Amino acid sequence: YDPPIRENATASYYLMNDIFLQLLLMGFTSSIAKWTECLEPRPEGLCTVSLEAHRFAPPNMALPESARGVFWIDAGDDSNGHTNPWVDLNFLKPFPPESSKYGLWHVMDATPAYQSWVDVPASYNYVKHLNSIGTRSEVNPATLTVTWSACGFTCGTKYETFLPLPISSPSTQIGPNEYIRKAMVAGVTVATWKAYRIIDAVGNRTEYFKQVVAKMNGTALMLPRSQEAIA
């Protein structure tokens, strides 16, 4: 029995254990940095993200070229929460052939990373509403007309049923990557906005990408993917 040897062995054990824990923590922190986009948390499960660094979905080559890509919906006055810095149509999925809506493509509006909003209080309320009624966008890729339906309290149940909402939004292309978008109720136009394709059909940034980054001061709100949520 040699007390100094035992003491040295114990000290070495704790030193190696401490080094291992530090390396583990460094690796975990590095992994967090790699997979999270969130900069700051916001109400309703939202967070702010960098437009420059955001990872858009890859081009959905099954989607017709006319609708493929990422679009900026510019409502003008951003304080009302109606502007979408991006709507990523590469998230769209086709209705199956047996569906009465075959030919249209769809996505749930609260799908993480599908769309983003301006960082203003009105956007928080808008997203809360989307989540509460379970809205779904239904897109005609030939005309870029969007209609909506909602599943309400049936969402996620075996009785899930989508009922149409009385609003549609047709788009008219007026130039390369530039559109006029309308909101229509019962055939009456209630609002008109500009829209721009900021990521083209093959995944490249268009001339409008820098414009949306500048107008949004570099950030936007989105519902993060589950592994990107921050406290």
mmCIF file of C-alpha atoms in Angstrom:
data_model
loop_
_atom_site.group_PDB
_atom_site.id
_atom_site.type_symbol
_atom_site.label_atom_id
_atom_site.label_comp_id
_atom_site.label_asym_id
_atom_site.label_seq_id
_atom_site.Cartn_x
_atom_site.Cartn_y
_atom_site.Cartn_z
ATOM 1 C CA TYR A 1 0.000 0.000 0.000
ATOM 2 C CA ASP A 2 1.468 3.306 -1.110
ATOM 3 C CA PRO A 3 -0.755 6.364 -0.323
ATOM 4 C CA PRO A 4 1.062 8.757 -2.729
ATOM 5 C CA ILE A 5 0.533 6.348 -5.651
ATOM 6 C CA ARG A 6 -3.162 5.989 -4.818
ATOM 7 C CA GLU A 7 -3.585 9.743 -4.528
ATOM 8 C CA ASN A 8 -1.862 10.278 -7.877
ATOM 9 C CA ALA A 9 -4.003 7.635 -9.536
ATOM 10 C CA THR A 10 -7.178 9.220 -8.148
ATOM 11 C CA ALA A 11 -6.114 12.667 -9.293
ATOM 12 C CA SER A 12 -5.334 11.335 -12.766
ATOM 13 C CA TYR A 13 -8.744 9.647 -12.938
ATOM 14 C CA TYR A 14 -10.613 12.849 -12.087
ATOM 15 C CA LEU A 15 -8.450 14.854 -14.492
ATOM 16 C CA MET A 16 -9.163 12.474 -17.387
ATOM 17 C CA ASN A 17 -12.849 12.387 -16.480
ATOM 18 C CA ASP A 18 -12.989 16.181 -16.493
ATOM 19 C CA ILE A 19 -11.241 16.349 -19.880
ATOM 20 C CA PHE A 20 -13.665 13.759 -21.299
ATOM 21 C CA LEU A 21 -16.705 15.690 -20.086
ATOM 22 C CA GLN A 22 -15.350 18.925 -21.538
ATOM 23 C CA LEU A 23 -14.738 17.280 -24.915
ATOM 24 C CA LEU A 24 -18.220 15.755 -24.833
ATOM 25 C CA LEU A 25 -19.756 19.143 -24.051
ATOM 26 C CA MET A 26 -17.751 20.794 -26.824
ATOM 27 C CA GLY A 27 -18.943 18.187 -29.300
ATOM 28 C CA PHE A 28 -22.566 18.551 -28.163
ATOM 29 C CA THR A 29 -22.368 22.341 -28.410
ATOM 30 C CA SER A 30 -20.864 22.052 -31.874
ATOM 31 C CA SER A 31 -23.686 19.739 -32.947
ATOM 32 C CA ILE A 32 -26.275 22.205 -31.620
ATOM 33 C CA ALA A 33 -24.671 24.986 -33.619
ATOM 34 C CA LYS A 34 -24.839 22.862 -36.759
ATOM 35 C CA TRP A 35 -28.509 21.953 -36.632
ATOM 36 C CA THR A 36 -30.213 24.951 -35.137
ATOM 37 C CA GLU A 37 -31.171 28.014 -37.143
ATOM 38 C CA CYS A 38 -33.071 29.763 -34.382
ATOM 39 C CA LEU A 39 -31.609 33.053 -33.233
ATOM 40 C CA GLU A 40 -34.214 34.201 -30.699
ATOM 41 C CA PRO A 41 -37.486 32.658 -29.436
ATOM 42 C CA ARG A 42 -40.857 34.274 -30.049
ATOM 43 C CA PRO A 43 -44.445 33.495 -28.930
ATOM 44 C CA GLU A 44 -46.485 30.671 -30.458
ATOM 45 C CA GLY A 45 -43.430 28.446 -30.900
ATOM 46 C CA LEU A 46 -41.859 30.815 -33.419
ATOM 47 C CA CYS A 47 -38.247 31.897 -33.600
ATOM 48 C CA THR A 48 -36.217 34.339 -35.646
ATOM 49 C CA VAL A 49 -33.849 33.028 -38.308
ATOM 50 C CA SER A 50 -31.315 34.512 -40.699
ATOM 51 C CA LEU A 51 -32.593 34.794 -44.262
ATOM 52 C CA GLU A 52 -29.062 34.474 -45.618
ATOM 53 C CA ALA A 53 -28.333 31.306 -43.645
ATOM 54 C CA HIS A 54 -31.754 29.622 -43.877
ATOM 55 C CA ARG A 55 -31.761 26.155 -45.431
ATOM 56 C CA PHE A 56 -34.572 26.099 -47.982
ATOM 57 C CA ALA A 57 -35.997 22.785 -49.151
ATOM 58 C CA PRO A 58 -34.279 21.301 -52.224
ATOM 59 C CA PRO A 59 -36.076 21.788 -55.550
ATOM 60 C CA ASN A 60 -39.116 19.519 -55.763
ATOM 61 C CA MET A 61 -38.571 18.198 -59.292
ATOM 62 C CA ALA A 62 -41.996 16.496 -59.276
ATOM 63 C CA LEU A 63 -43.627 19.919 -59.018
ATOM 64 C CA PRO A 64 -44.213 21.763 -62.316
ATOM 65 C CA GLU A 65 -41.547 24.376 -63.015
ATOM 66 C CA SER A 66 -44.073 27.227 -62.910
ATOM 67 C CA ALA A 67 -44.675 26.667 -59.198
ATOM 68 C CA ARG A 68 -41.315 25.264 -58.145
ATOM 69 C CA GLY A 69 -39.167 27.447 -55.902
ATOM 70 C CA VAL A 70 -39.513 29.939 -53.074
ATOM 71 C CA PHE A 71 -41.676 33.060 -53.206
ATOM 72 C CA TRP A 72 -41.729 36.336 -51.253
ATOM 73 C CA ILE A 73 -45.236 37.719 -50.701
ATOM 74 C CA ASP A 74 -44.826 41.464 -50.157
ATOM 75 C CA ALA A 75 -47.964 42.900 -48.568
ATOM 76 C CA GLY A 76 -46.451 46.381 -48.413
ATOM 77 C CA ASP A 77 -47.272 47.347 -44.840
ATOM 78 C CA ASP A 78 -45.408 44.702 -42.870
ATOM 79 C CA SER A 79 -46.962 45.707 -39.516
ATOM 80 C CA ASN A 80 -50.159 43.714 -40.193
ATOM 81 C CA GLY A 81 -48.371 40.368 -40.371
ATOM 82 C CA HIS A 82 -49.549 39.567 -43.911
ATOM 83 C CA THR A 83 -46.107 39.653 -45.546
ATOM 84 C CA ASN A 84 -44.324 36.334 -46.038
ATOM 85 C CA PRO A 85 -40.570 36.782 -46.525
ATOM 86 C CA TRP A 86 -40.726 33.304 -48.007
ATOM 87 C CA VAL A 87 -43.242 30.637 -48.957
ATOM 88 C CA ASP A 88 -41.340 27.496 -49.938
ATOM 89 C CA LEU A 89 -43.500 25.714 -52.506
ATOM 90 C CA ASN A 90 -41.008 22.867 -52.695
ATOM 91 C CA PHE A 91 -42.850 21.552 -49.609
ATOM 92 C CA LEU A 92 -45.995 20.880 -51.688
ATOM 93 C CA LYS A 93 -47.273 17.325 -52.134
ATOM 94 C CA PRO A 94 -49.763 16.174 -54.796
ATOM 95 C CA PHE A 95 -53.225 14.951 -53.991
ATOM 96 C CA PRO A 96 -53.544 11.262 -54.959
ATOM 97 C CA PRO A 97 -55.380 10.245 -58.154
ATOM 98 C CA GLU A 98 -58.404 9.014 -56.205
ATOM 99 C CA SER A 99 -58.877 12.435 -54.590
ATOM 100 C CA SER A 100 -61.465 14.896 -55.848
ATOM 101 C CA LYS A 101 -58.642 17.462 -55.687
ATOM 102 C CA TYR A 102 -56.282 15.497 -57.913
ATOM 103 C CA GLY A 103 -54.182 17.948 -59.917
ATOM 104 C CA LEU A 104 -53.755 20.287 -56.964
ATOM 105 C CA TRP A 105 -50.816 20.252 -54.555
ATOM 106 C CA HIS A 106 -51.076 20.849 -50.822
ATOM 107 C CA VAL A 107 -49.241 21.576 -47.565
ATOM 108 C CA MET A 108 -50.358 22.380 -44.022
ATOM 109 C CA ASP A 109 -49.743 26.065 -43.345
ATOM 110 C CA ALA A 110 -48.170 25.347 -39.960
ATOM 111 C CA THR A 111 -45.573 22.989 -41.473
ATOM 112 C CA PRO A 112 -42.212 23.943 -39.931
ATOM 113 C CA ALA A 113 -40.009 26.009 -42.294
ATOM 114 C CA TYR A 114 -42.664 26.050 -45.058
ATOM 115 C CA GLN A 115 -43.257 29.775 -44.700
ATOM 116 C CA SER A 116 -42.084 32.738 -42.678
ATOM 117 C CA TRP A 117 -43.436 36.014 -41.355
ATOM 118 C CA VAL A 118 -42.250 39.479 -40.336
ATOM 119 C CA ASP A 119 -41.127 39.801 -36.721
ATOM 120 C CA VAL A 120 -44.074 41.894 -35.489
ATOM 121 C CA PRO A 121 -46.811 41.114 -32.892
ATOM 122 C CA ALA A 122 -49.478 40.778 -35.592
ATOM 123 C CA SER A 123 -47.613 37.767 -36.972
ATOM 124 C CA TYR A 124 -47.817 35.970 -33.621
ATOM 125 C CA ASN A 125 -51.610 36.271 -33.643
ATOM 126 C CA TYR A 126 -51.770 35.166 -37.277
ATOM 127 C CA VAL A 127 -49.770 32.016 -36.575
ATOM 128 C CA LYS A 128 -51.881 31.296 -33.493
ATOM 129 C CA HIS A 129 -54.953 31.414 -35.735
ATOM 130 C CA LEU A 130 -53.351 29.062 -38.290
ATOM 131 C CA ASN A 131 -52.593 26.555 -35.570
ATOM 132 C CA SER A 132 -56.024 26.801 -33.985
ATOM 133 C CA ILE A 133 -58.043 26.028 -37.128
ATOM 134 C CA GLY A 134 -55.546 23.796 -38.969
ATOM 135 C CA THR A 135 -55.410 25.476 -42.367
ATOM 136 C CA ARG A 136 -54.097 23.799 -45.496
ATOM 137 C CA SER A 137 -52.901 25.546 -48.671
ATOM 138 C CA GLU A 138 -54.044 23.945 -51.927
ATOM 139 C CA VAL A 139 -52.181 25.137 -55.011
ATOM 140 C CA ASN A 140 -52.969 24.864 -58.706
ATOM 141 C CA PRO A 141 -49.454 24.895 -60.203
ATOM 142 C CA ALA A 142 -50.723 25.840 -63.666
ATOM 143 C CA THR A 143 -52.226 29.136 -62.480
ATOM 144 C CA LEU A 144 -50.452 29.617 -59.134
ATOM 145 C CA THR A 145 -53.880 30.003 -57.549
ATOM 146 C CA VAL A 146 -54.042 29.142 -53.868
ATOM 147 C CA THR A 147 -57.205 28.089 -52.061
ATOM 148 C CA TRP A 148 -57.510 27.015 -48.439
ATOM 149 C CA SER A 149 -59.322 24.459 -46.336
ATOM 150 C CA ALA A 150 -59.262 23.742 -42.602
ATOM 151 C CA CYS A 151 -59.740 20.686 -40.420
ATOM 152 C CA GLY A 152 -60.513 22.485 -37.141
ATOM 153 C CA PHE A 153 -61.130 20.227 -34.144
ATOM 154 C CA THR A 154 -60.922 17.124 -36.390
ATOM 155 C CA CYS A 155 -57.239 17.710 -37.177
ATOM 156 C CA GLY A 156 -55.112 14.683 -36.421
ATOM 157 C CA THR A 157 -58.061 12.455 -35.544
ATOM 158 C CA LYS A 158 -59.506 9.504 -37.449
ATOM 159 C CA TYR A 159 -62.395 11.800 -38.358
ATOM 160 C CA GLU A 160 -60.137 14.439 -39.915
ATOM 161 C CA THR A 161 -62.158 16.436 -42.430
ATOM 162 C CA PHE A 162 -61.133 19.514 -44.388
ATOM 163 C CA LEU A 163 -63.758 22.122 -45.194
ATOM 164 C CA PRO A 164 -63.102 24.798 -47.839
ATOM 165 C CA LEU A 165 -62.563 28.388 -46.748
ATOM 166 C CA PRO A 166 -64.235 31.206 -48.749
ATOM 167 C CA ILE A 167 -61.015 32.820 -49.993
ATOM 168 C CA SER A 168 -58.708 32.285 -52.953
ATOM 169 C CA SER A 169 -55.505 33.907 -54.120
ATOM 170 C CA PRO A 170 -54.702 33.874 -57.842
ATOM 171 C CA SER A 171 -51.359 35.126 -59.154
ATOM 172 C CA THR A 172 -50.465 36.721 -62.484
ATOM 173 C CA GLN A 173 -46.887 36.821 -63.713
ATOM 174 C CA ILE A 174 -45.915 40.312 -64.887
ATOM 175 C CA GLY A 175 -42.191 39.830 -65.407
ATOM 176 C CA PRO A 176 -39.317 37.422 -64.785
ATOM 177 C CA ASN A 177 -39.809 36.215 -61.206
ATOM 178 C CA GLU A 178 -42.369 38.992 -60.554
ATOM 179 C CA TYR A 179 -46.089 38.542 -59.878
ATOM 180 C CA ILE A 180 -49.299 40.274 -58.828
ATOM 181 C CA ARG A 181 -51.199 38.337 -56.202
ATOM 182 C CA LYS A 182 -54.810 38.945 -55.189
ATOM 183 C CA ALA A 183 -56.990 37.907 -52.284
ATOM 184 C CA MET A 184 -60.536 37.189 -53.443
ATOM 185 C CA VAL A 185 -63.735 36.454 -51.515
ATOM 186 C CA ALA A 186 -66.847 35.406 -53.432
ATOM 187 C CA GLY A 187 -65.205 36.604 -56.653
ATOM 188 C CA VAL A 188 -64.476 40.068 -55.272
ATOM 189 C CA THR A 189 -60.873 41.273 -54.942
ATOM 190 C CA VAL A 190 -60.289 42.417 -51.360
ATOM 191 C CA ALA A 191 -56.504 42.917 -51.487
ATOM 192 C CA THR A 192 -53.652 43.039 -53.995
ATOM 193 C CA TRP A 193 -49.965 42.386 -53.301
ATOM 194 C CA LYS A 194 -46.697 41.991 -55.138
ATOM 195 C CA ALA A 195 -44.905 38.656 -55.105
ATOM 196 C CA TYR A 196 -41.448 37.625 -56.231
ATOM 197 C CA ARG A 197 -39.678 34.330 -56.769
ATOM 198 C CA ILE A 198 -36.523 34.551 -54.633
ATOM 199 C CA ILE A 199 -35.282 30.978 -55.232
ATOM 200 C CA ASP A 200 -35.794 29.669 -58.756
ATOM 201 C CA ALA A 201 -36.869 26.263 -60.032
ATOM 202 C CA VAL A 202 -33.355 24.797 -59.787
ATOM 203 C CA GLY A 203 -32.497 26.232 -56.382
ATOM 204 C CA ASN A 204 -30.615 29.392 -57.336
ATOM 205 C CA ARG A 205 -31.197 32.794 -55.757
ATOM 206 C CA THR A 206 -32.867 35.327 -58.041
ATOM 207 C CA GLU A 207 -32.331 39.074 -58.235
ATOM 208 C CA TYR A 208 -35.054 39.544 -55.595
ATOM 209 C CA PHE A 209 -33.338 37.575 -52.842
ATOM 210 C CA LYS A 210 -31.127 40.491 -51.793
ATOM 211 C CA GLN A 211 -34.177 42.762 -51.808
ATOM 212 C CA VAL A 212 -36.136 40.662 -49.312
ATOM 213 C CA VAL A 213 -33.066 40.330 -47.076
ATOM 214 C CA ALA A 214 -32.652 44.115 -47.078
ATOM 215 C CA LYS A 215 -36.338 44.828 -46.445
ATOM 216 C CA MET A 216 -36.524 42.321 -43.570
ATOM 217 C CA ASN A 217 -33.242 43.554 -42.058
ATOM 218 C CA GLY A 218 -31.864 40.064 -42.515
ATOM 219 C CA THR A 219 -34.269 38.065 -40.335
ATOM 220 C CA ALA A 220 -37.700 36.452 -40.450
ATOM 221 C CA LEU A 221 -40.009 34.472 -38.173
ATOM 222 C CA MET A 222 -40.660 30.803 -38.762
ATOM 223 C CA LEU A 223 -41.979 27.722 -37.024
ATOM 224 C CA PRO A 224 -38.783 25.716 -36.520
ATOM 225 C CA ARG A 225 -38.252 22.069 -37.200
ATOM 226 C CA SER A 226 -38.562 20.202 -33.895
ATOM 227 C CA GLN A 227 -34.812 19.785 -33.397
ATOM 228 C CA GLU A 228 -34.313 23.509 -33.975
ATOM 229 C CA ALA A 229 -36.637 24.765 -31.252
ATOM 230 C CA ILE A 230 -34.967 26.820 -28.548
ATOM 231 C CA ALA A 231 -36.064 27.630 -25.012
#
